[in-house]
């Protein structure tokens, strides 16, 4: 009888220990860490989608507004810079690399804004179906980027709070001492200003359509 009681006690202990540990938040940090990495992957996915649109967009605009070479070159160079920044899951806890990535993407956002503004000078470009389709895709992608960044920031902020608050801070200082807080996206100073283009010297002739 005593042996049966001891066995039952051991089973109860085996069941109770994991439940107790789970209840005190031992799994919270790795769970939120994975959620943050997943949200970061979605940010990367949306930025890559935008990068894939840029070459076709530049080619279409060039067919109607080749004289806007400064803007076209700036967009191409900004895209190259943005895609050359190497990022992975570790980037979110590396302030320098994270800021480098964010700055490159913000630069591309700025020159893309300039590229979209010049369409006002070229009626044929504004009515080109290929351009309109690319414009729509770019607008949709920019919206998805904004949502992905917002979701990432919310997830990262929750994770960072967990690393600093009780009782999870106990695990952060012991079992998960290697975990670092995630970086957050912040609006750049340039993002607060609308792009400007000088229309003082409009083209004298409408460029031919590209077939």
Short mmCIF file of C-alpha atoms in Angstrom, two decimals:
data_model
loop_
_atom_site.label_atom_id
_atom_site.label_comp_id
_atom_site.label_asym_id
_atom_site.label_seq_id
_atom_site.Cartn_x
_atom_site.Cartn_y
_atom_site.Cartn_z
CA UNK A 1 0.00 0.00 0.00
CA UNK A 2 2.82 2.36 0.93
CA UNK A 3 4.59 1.53 -2.32
CA UNK A 4 1.46 2.39 -4.27
CA UNK A 5 1.20 5.73 -2.48
CA UNK A 6 4.85 6.51 -3.21
CA UNK A 7 4.41 5.72 -6.90
CA UNK A 8 1.32 7.87 -7.05
CA UNK A 9 3.22 10.72 -5.39
CA UNK A 10 6.02 10.45 -7.94
CA UNK A 11 3.56 10.57 -10.81
CA UNK A 12 1.85 13.60 -9.29
CA UNK A 13 5.23 15.31 -8.89
CA UNK A 14 6.20 14.57 -12.49
CA UNK A 15 2.95 16.08 -13.68
CA UNK A 16 3.05 19.02 -11.30
CA UNK A 17 6.60 20.24 -12.01
CA UNK A 18 6.10 21.02 -15.75
CA UNK A 19 2.74 22.61 -15.01
CA UNK A 20 4.27 24.76 -12.29
CA UNK A 21 7.17 25.83 -14.50
CA UNK A 22 4.81 26.67 -17.35
CA UNK A 23 2.65 28.68 -15.01
CA UNK A 24 5.59 30.77 -13.80
CA UNK A 25 6.55 31.82 -17.33
CA UNK A 26 9.56 29.66 -18.16
CA UNK A 27 8.27 29.21 -21.72
CA UNK A 28 7.21 32.80 -22.28
CA UNK A 29 10.58 34.17 -23.38
CA UNK A 30 11.35 31.57 -26.09
CA UNK A 31 7.74 31.70 -27.28
CA UNK A 32 7.82 35.46 -27.71
CA UNK A 33 11.31 35.32 -29.18
CA UNK A 34 10.04 33.03 -31.94
CA UNK A 35 7.00 35.27 -32.50
CA UNK A 36 9.30 38.27 -32.92
CA UNK A 37 11.47 36.43 -35.44
CA UNK A 38 8.37 35.42 -37.39
CA UNK A 39 7.16 39.02 -37.48
CA UNK A 40 10.63 40.11 -38.62
CA UNK A 41 10.56 37.56 -41.43
CA UNK A 42 7.31 39.10 -42.68
CA UNK A 43 8.93 42.55 -42.71
CA UNK A 44 11.77 41.17 -44.83
CA UNK A 45 9.25 39.46 -47.12
CA UNK A 46 7.37 42.68 -47.82
CA UNK A 47 10.55 44.68 -48.42
CA UNK A 48 11.71 42.01 -50.87
CA UNK A 49 8.36 42.25 -52.65
CA UNK A 50 8.95 45.98 -53.10
CA UNK A 51 12.50 45.44 -54.34
CA UNK A 52 11.18 43.02 -56.96
CA UNK A 53 8.76 45.67 -58.28
CA UNK A 54 11.37 48.41 -58.68
CA UNK A 55 13.16 47.25 -61.89
CA UNK A 56 9.92 47.03 -63.89
CA UNK A 57 8.75 50.35 -62.47
CA UNK A 58 12.02 52.07 -63.42
CA UNK A 59 11.94 50.56 -66.92
CA UNK A 60 8.38 51.74 -67.51
CA UNK A 61 9.05 55.29 -66.32
CA UNK A 62 12.26 55.43 -68.36
CA UNK A 63 10.29 54.75 -71.54
CA UNK A 64 8.27 57.93 -71.01
CA UNK A 65 10.60 60.11 -68.98
CA UNK A 66 14.15 59.13 -69.83
CA UNK A 67 15.25 62.71 -69.17
CA UNK A 68 14.52 62.12 -65.47
CA UNK A 69 17.73 60.12 -65.34
CA UNK A 70 18.81 61.52 -61.97
CA UNK A 71 15.70 60.12 -60.28
CA UNK A 72 15.90 56.83 -62.18
CA UNK A 73 19.56 56.36 -61.23
CA UNK A 74 18.83 57.29 -57.61
CA UNK A 75 16.06 54.67 -57.42
CA UNK A 76 18.26 51.98 -58.96
CA UNK A 77 21.15 52.77 -56.62
CA UNK A 78 18.89 52.90 -53.55
CA UNK A 79 17.40 49.52 -54.46
CA UNK A 80 20.90 48.06 -54.83
CA UNK A 81 21.92 49.43 -51.43
CA UNK A 82 18.76 48.12 -49.76
CA UNK A 83 19.15 44.62 -51.17
CA UNK A 84 22.87 44.42 -50.39
CA UNK A 85 22.36 44.81 -46.64
CA UNK A 86 22.60 41.28 -45.28
CA UNK A 87 20.02 40.51 -42.61
CA UNK A 88 18.82 37.45 -40.73
CA UNK A 89 17.09 36.68 -37.44
CA UNK A 90 20.11 37.96 -35.48
CA UNK A 91 19.69 41.43 -37.00
CA UNK A 92 16.81 42.27 -34.68
CA UNK A 93 19.13 42.23 -31.65
CA UNK A 94 22.04 43.98 -33.39
CA UNK A 95 21.43 47.76 -33.15
CA UNK A 96 24.05 48.73 -35.76
CA UNK A 97 22.93 46.19 -38.37
CA UNK A 98 19.25 46.88 -37.72
CA UNK A 99 19.72 50.63 -38.20
CA UNK A 100 21.74 50.02 -41.36
CA UNK A 101 18.90 47.94 -42.78
CA UNK A 102 16.22 50.45 -41.75
CA UNK A 103 18.21 53.40 -43.17
CA UNK A 104 18.69 51.66 -46.52
CA UNK A 105 14.97 50.89 -46.77
CA UNK A 106 14.05 54.45 -45.78
CA UNK A 107 16.35 55.80 -48.48
CA UNK A 108 14.60 53.64 -51.07
CA UNK A 109 11.23 54.83 -49.79
CA UNK A 110 12.30 58.43 -50.29
CA UNK A 111 13.49 58.09 -53.88
CA UNK A 112 10.49 55.96 -54.80
CA UNK A 113 8.34 58.85 -53.59
CA UNK A 114 10.20 61.16 -55.96
CA UNK A 115 9.75 58.69 -58.80
CA UNK A 116 6.00 58.51 -58.29
CA UNK A 117 5.70 62.31 -58.18
CA UNK A 118 7.26 62.87 -61.61
CA UNK A 119 4.33 61.10 -63.27
CA UNK A 120 2.42 64.38 -62.98
CA UNK A 121 4.62 65.78 -65.74
CA UNK A 122 3.86 63.02 -68.19
CA UNK A 123 0.19 62.44 -69.14
CA UNK A 124 1.02 59.42 -71.30
CA UNK A 125 2.82 57.78 -68.40
CA UNK A 126 -0.10 58.47 -66.07
CA UNK A 127 -2.43 56.61 -68.43
CA UNK A 128 -0.11 53.71 -69.25
CA UNK A 129 -1.72 50.48 -68.08
CA UNK A 130 1.56 48.84 -67.15
CA UNK A 131 2.55 51.85 -65.03
CA UNK A 132 -0.87 51.97 -63.38
CA UNK A 133 -0.64 48.28 -62.50
CA UNK A 134 2.86 48.71 -61.06
CA UNK A 135 1.75 51.81 -59.16
CA UNK A 136 -1.14 49.87 -57.64
CA UNK A 137 1.16 46.99 -56.67
CA UNK A 138 3.65 49.39 -55.12
CA UNK A 139 0.97 51.16 -53.12
CA UNK A 140 -0.34 47.82 -51.88
CA UNK A 141 3.17 46.72 -50.95
CA UNK A 142 3.86 49.97 -49.08
CA UNK A 143 0.68 49.37 -47.08
CA UNK A 144 1.76 45.82 -46.29
CA UNK A 145 5.21 47.07 -45.25
CA UNK A 146 3.59 49.54 -42.86
CA UNK A 147 1.42 46.80 -41.37
CA UNK A 148 4.34 44.35 -41.12
CA UNK A 149 6.47 46.96 -39.36
CA UNK A 150 3.65 47.79 -36.96
CA UNK A 151 3.05 44.13 -36.15
CA UNK A 152 6.76 43.55 -35.67
CA UNK A 153 7.08 46.53 -33.33
CA UNK A 154 4.13 45.35 -31.25
CA UNK A 155 5.54 41.83 -30.99
CA UNK A 156 9.06 43.06 -30.23
CA UNK A 157 7.80 45.50 -27.59
CA UNK A 158 5.90 42.71 -25.87
CA UNK A 159 9.02 40.52 -25.94
CA UNK A 160 11.23 43.33 -24.60
CA UNK A 161 8.77 43.98 -21.78
CA UNK A 162 8.82 40.30 -20.86
CA UNK A 163 12.62 40.40 -20.54
CA UNK A 164 12.36 43.20 -17.97
CA UNK A 165 9.29 42.40 -15.88
CA UNK A 166 8.58 39.96 -13.06
CA UNK A 167 8.41 36.97 -12.96
CA UNK A 168 9.88 36.45 -16.44
CA UNK A 169 12.88 38.67 -15.64
CA UNK A 170 14.08 35.87 -13.32
CA UNK A 171 14.33 33.51 -16.30
CA UNK A 172 15.84 36.28 -18.45
CA UNK A 173 18.67 36.69 -15.92
CA UNK A 174 19.28 32.97 -15.45
CA UNK A 175 18.10 30.37 -17.96
CA UNK A 176 17.86 32.84 -20.89
CA UNK A 177 20.68 35.20 -20.00
CA UNK A 178 21.84 35.26 -23.61
CA UNK A 179 18.60 36.80 -24.88
CA UNK A 180 18.86 40.41 -26.02
CA UNK A 181 16.06 42.94 -26.53
CA UNK A 182 14.75 43.37 -30.06
CA UNK A 183 15.26 46.62 -31.96
CA UNK A 184 12.23 48.68 -32.99
CA UNK A 185 11.48 50.51 -36.22
CA UNK A 186 11.22 54.27 -35.89
CA UNK A 187 10.00 56.79 -38.44
CA UNK A 188 12.91 58.56 -40.09
CA UNK A 189 13.10 62.33 -40.22
CA UNK A 190 12.81 62.18 -44.02
CA UNK A 191 9.57 60.23 -43.73
CA UNK A 192 7.91 63.28 -42.20
CA UNK A 193 8.39 65.33 -45.37
CA UNK A 194 6.64 64.86 -48.70
CA UNK A 195 8.98 64.37 -51.69
CA UNK A 196 9.46 67.44 -53.87
CA UNK A 197 10.24 67.73 -57.56
CA UNK A 198 11.13 70.87 -59.54
CA UNK A 199 8.59 71.44 -62.33
CA UNK A 200 10.08 74.77 -63.42
CA UNK A 201 11.35 73.28 -66.69
CA UNK A 202 8.70 70.91 -68.05
CA UNK A 203 9.54 68.75 -71.08
CA UNK A 204 9.03 70.40 -74.46
CA UNK A 205 7.72 67.24 -76.08
CA UNK A 206 5.96 64.12 -74.90
CA UNK A 207 8.23 61.07 -75.11
CA UNK A 208 6.99 58.34 -77.43
CA UNK A 209 5.14 55.38 -76.02
CA UNK A 210 7.01 52.15 -75.52
CA UNK A 211 5.41 49.15 -77.15
#
